[in-house]
Structure formats: C-alpha cells, structure tokens
Amino acid sequence: MIKRIRLKNWKSHLSSEFLFSQGVNALIGIMGSGKSSVMQGISFVLFGTFPELQTRKVRLDDLIMRKPQQKETAEIEIEFVLYGKTYYAKRVIEKGKGTTHAEVREEGRLIDVNPKNVTEIIERITGIDYDLFSKAVYSEQNALDYFLRIPKGQRMEHIDRMLKLDRFELARSRCVFLANKIDTEITDRLKVISDLEKEGLEKKTEEYRKEIEEIEENISLLENKKKEIWKEKEKIQSLIKDIEEKEKNRNQLKLELQGLVSGIKQIESSLEKKKQSLKDYENIGKEIETVSEDIKRLEEEIKAIENTLQKLRDKNASVRTQINAIVDETKRIDSLGTKCPVCESEITPEKKKKLLLERSGKKQALEKELETATKIIQEKEKHKQDIDEKLKAKILKRERLLSLKKDIDFVSELEERKEKYLKRIDEIEKNIKELEMFLSEEKTKKAKQEFEEVIRKETEIKEKLFSLLEREKDKKSVFQDLNQRFERLKEYKREVKTKENASKKLKIFEKVLKITQNRLREEFLKKINEIMRAVWTKLYPYADFSEVRLEIDKDYVLQLKGKEGWVSVDGTASGGERSMACLALRIAFSLAFLPKLKWLILDEPTHNLDDNAIQQFVQALRENLGGLIEQVFLITHDERVSEGIQGSLYRLERNKDENEPTQVISS
C-alpha cells in the first residue's frame, strides 16, 4: 500500500504531499490542476519513467517547475508498505543533468543510491517491472481502453509480454529456427556423405596403409644394413688411420735418425779439433790454482805498499804544515817592533836574530826529512808499479787457463751428447724395424680397397633409402588425405546422427513449449474471465450485456454477451460500453498479474460514460471495488465520483491564468 507521496518543484507542484489509505483514493480537480502529475510522479519515483516520458512526449527538464518561477531541481518521495515492511524511495532531477540522485530504504536502512540499482531493487520488492506496471496498474489519462487501441494481430504479443509468455514464443521460434537449420545441415551433410562414400575411402585407406607398412619394413631393413656397413666402415677407417699414423711416425723417426747421425759427425769433428789443442793441458786445474795463489799474494803485497804510501804521504803533509807554520812565525818575528805583542816585554835585535835562527834551523831539518820521505815514496810507487805488471800478467794467464778449462769441459759435454745420440739411434732403428714389420704396401692397398667398397655399398643403400623415404612421404601424404576424408566421413555420420537426435528433441520441445504456452494462455483467460464475470454486474448498470470476456480468435478479442450471443467490443459497443468493458479488463489485469500488490491507477475512467453508468461506477467504487483492489487511485474532474470515495480525497486547485502552483485541499 502506498502511504505517502511528496512532490517538490514537480511540474505545477511547488510542494505537495499526499497521504493515502486502503480502498479508493481520489484526486479531483479541473483540467491542468496537476492531478495526472501526481500519478506520473508515482511511476517516476518507482521506475524512473512514465508513459509520456517513455514515449518522449516530454523531457526530464519539462518536469521541473517553470512557472511562476523557474526551478533548478525537482524531487519526488514515496513511502509504501509491502509484506509488512515499510519502504521509502526518492529521486531528484536537475535541469540539464537528468536524474542526479536516487535512493531506496527498507525500514529506514539505506539500501542503494544508484538510480539504475534503485529501479531494479523496487522491481524485485514489488515483483513487477515498468512495462507490467504501465499495462496492469497505471491507466494514463483517457487510456482506459489501451487494450482496444492495440491493432488486431498484435494484442497477443502485448499480453504475452505481460505474462512473460513472449519468452516461450521466443524459445519456440528459436527451436523451430534451430530445428530447420539443423535439418538443412543434415541434408547438406548427407549429400557430402554420399559423395564421400562413392570414393571408396575405406578400401583406399586400407590399401595405402598396407603399402606404407611394407615400405617402412624395407626402410627398417636398409637402416639395419646401413648400421652394419657403418660399423664396418668405422673399423676400416680405424685401421687406415692406424697405418697412416704409423707411417707418419716411421717417417718422423727416419728424419730424427738423419739428424742424429749428422749431429754425431759434427760432434766428432769438434772433439778432434778440441782434443788436439788441449793435449798439453792435462793438469790445467792445478796450474789455475797456483796462478790464483800468486794473484792473491801479489794483491796482498800491493795492498801493504799502498798502506805504507798512505802513511808516508800523511807524514809529508804534516811536515809541510809545520814548515808553513815556521815560515809564518818567521814573518811575524821579522815584522815585530821593540815590544812583544803578548807579554809586552822588550825585544832586542839580538833576541830577534836568535829567534829567527831557531826557526830557520827547524825549517831546514823538516825540509830534509820531507826530501827523504819523498824519495822513499817514489821508490815504493815504482815497486808497486812493478808488482801491478806482474799481477796483470798473472790475471791474464788465469783467464786464458779458465778459457781452456771451459773447452775441456765442453769436450766432456760433447762426449756425453755423442753417447746419448748413439743410444737414441739404437732406439730409433729398433722402432723403425718394428714399424716396418707392421707396415706393408699390400696391407695398405687392401685396406684402401675395402674402404672404397664399403663407401660404394653405403652410397647404394643411401640412394635406396632416399627413394623409399620419398615414396613413403608421398604415400603418407595421400594416406593422410584419404584418412582425414575417411575420418571426416565417419565424423559426418556421427554428426548427422547427433543432429537428427537434436532436431527430434527440438521439435518435441517446440511442441511442449507450444502446449505450455497455450495452456498458460488458457489459465490466464480463465482467471481473467472469472474476475471480469465477478465485477461486470457491479460495474455495468444495464441488462443488454450480461457478461464480458476475453477470447482468443487468432488474436485476443474482448467480447460482450448480449441477448443474441457474444459480440466483439471492437466496432460494436458504444463509447460507454467500451469504457466499462475496458475498466473490467483493467481490474482483472491488476488482480491477475499482481495478486499480492493489488494496486490500480485510473486517470479519468468516467470518460465516455453516461450519467447512469457513472452512478453505477460510483456505487461500484463505494461498495465493491475497494473489496477487490487493496488500493485504487482515481484521477477525475467529475465531482460525482467523490460520492464513492472511502479513502483519501484530495481536491486540486490552480489559477492557471496567474500561473500559480497547484493547491492541495484535503477533504
């Protein structure tokens, strides 16, 4: 049950709030007072749209109040109770932006704020979507006869969508399409199968398989022979390689032998020359030792002379120093006056002369000593020079003797080398003899002939193998193609069998869907007609038509039962009869499609009704309709309808000349 709706800046409603109750609720007012806007608001807040918006007769911006003052936003709130729980929904639209806010709450708890999600949640809560709401609940202004406005031939499609039977029709049409498609594919496959069977694929495939097996067997035999020949070739190659290595070794030994013989000749020539020149120097070692001792003695003697010379030179230097000192003293004495510069005693000429004579005597003695020492130095230097000459001669002799000793050592070395060469020559001659026993021209020739024969056999087998492999390749290519075609043939047969089963099942399923669809329609018609039968006498005030029903005659037809039988409402009934029949159908739709929701919105339902029919309709509202439908919303300009209102009644007033907003007056 819808408890409350509030409109803010919604079309002509500045701020309008409506509280509704069970039974029949009505909005009464003149044209343009904003009655239909309320019902449009209910549809919009629940599903985000309403018929005129859905068909683009109006835009979202057209729903925001323009007069007396342009508003930027419009809001709608609704509160309803369902299955014992209270729900609240709200939507806000902004100029140029569309729906900018939406929310849905359950018992005050926020569930979602996304506009699309809000719609889906309300659909889940109420059990209906907008399409069903607009057909079974909401009858827009002067559209009570919506069903009759649907062109004949399309009514079943519309009602099937309401019943969700369009899914059955879609499934059934798809079944038919798939079955026909499969049957066509089966026909095409059977033609291909027939063509393939004419080719004798199974027999040809078997023949090629046997030929390939025979070729593979021959290939296997040749491969084994090839392995045997390869082993034989490897053995001969090893023998030839051994012969070649031994020949190479023999040749290297011969070259080495020639080198050794030549080397011995050179050694013998050198030995002969060296021995001839060294025959007088058998005790050269002792002689070198004696000369070395002489050199040592002479070096020691020279060293002693040099020490003596150094001492004499040092002494001469001291004597010269003394002589120079005496000369200096003589000069000072000679230059003295009458007094001593040290003690200031008087110096007489006799004393000065005496002092000079003393100094002259000392000087002469020192000069004589210097002369004697100089002569000794000269003698020592001459003696040292003589010894140096002897030392040089001895050193030269020792060097010559050492050189001769090296020659003697070299002779020994040559003799040792000759001995080694002779020993190596014996070894080489022995090895050459052994190699020549193994090597023979006949043996080498035989090995090469055997190798050539093996190569010939190997080439022959390779050629045969290549030929067989090419044949195998060609045969396998043909076999593969034949086998693929044969497997394809078997697959096609399996496919045909599978598709025949599928086609059969699809056709059975299509029939089941058709039967189910028809039965559901029958059940729907039965229920609709039971409801219309119950409400017709309470709605229709005359006796000329006793019943109303919905019948299938290729398409849905709304019929009235007169004295002469059933007649179609289309083209037969008057405007009032047509409206009453459609009202009965609307009530039946609401109860049949929404047995738990039981809402009905009627916008100007008395259009085309005469006074008597209106009175009957008012009586039905007052006495019967409230018992059938839990909540009815009635939009009308006819004040007479107010007599049948038992729920909330609102009168809507508006001064359109002054562009005033809608005024809501509760009665």
Short mmCIF file of C-alpha atoms in Angstrom, two decimals, residues 184-201 484-486 488-493 495-496:
data_model
loop_
_atom_site.label_atom_id
_atom_site.label_comp_id
_atom_site.label_asym_id
_atom_site.label_seq_id
_atom_site.Cartn_x
_atom_site.Cartn_y
_atom_site.Cartn_z
CA THR A 184 19.20 -28.17 -43.63
CA GLU A 185 22.64 -29.03 -42.26
CA ILE A 186 21.65 -32.73 -42.14
CA THR A 187 20.55 -32.60 -45.79
CA ASP A 188 23.83 -30.92 -46.77
CA ARG A 189 25.85 -33.42 -44.75
CA LEU A 190 24.01 -36.41 -46.24
CA LYS A 191 24.88 -35.16 -49.71
CA VAL A 192 28.55 -34.82 -48.73
CA ILE A 193 28.44 -38.30 -47.11
CA SER A 194 27.00 -39.76 -50.31
CA ASP A 195 29.78 -38.17 -52.39
CA LEU A 196 32.48 -39.39 -49.99
CA GLU A 197 31.11 -42.95 -49.91
CA LYS A 198 31.31 -43.10 -53.71
CA GLU A 199 35.07 -42.54 -53.46
CA GLY A 200 35.62 -45.87 -51.64
CA LEU A 201 37.67 -44.15 -48.96
CA GLN A 484 41.29 -37.41 -42.99
CA ARG A 485 38.50 -37.69 -45.53
CA PHE A 486 37.53 -41.11 -44.17
CA ARG A 488 35.58 -36.81 -41.79
CA LEU A 489 33.08 -39.24 -43.33
CA LYS A 490 32.73 -41.07 -40.00
CA GLU A 491 32.52 -37.75 -38.16
CA TYR A 492 29.83 -36.55 -40.60
CA LYS A 493 27.83 -39.73 -39.97
CA GLU A 495 27.26 -35.60 -36.65
CA VAL A 496 24.17 -36.45 -38.73
#
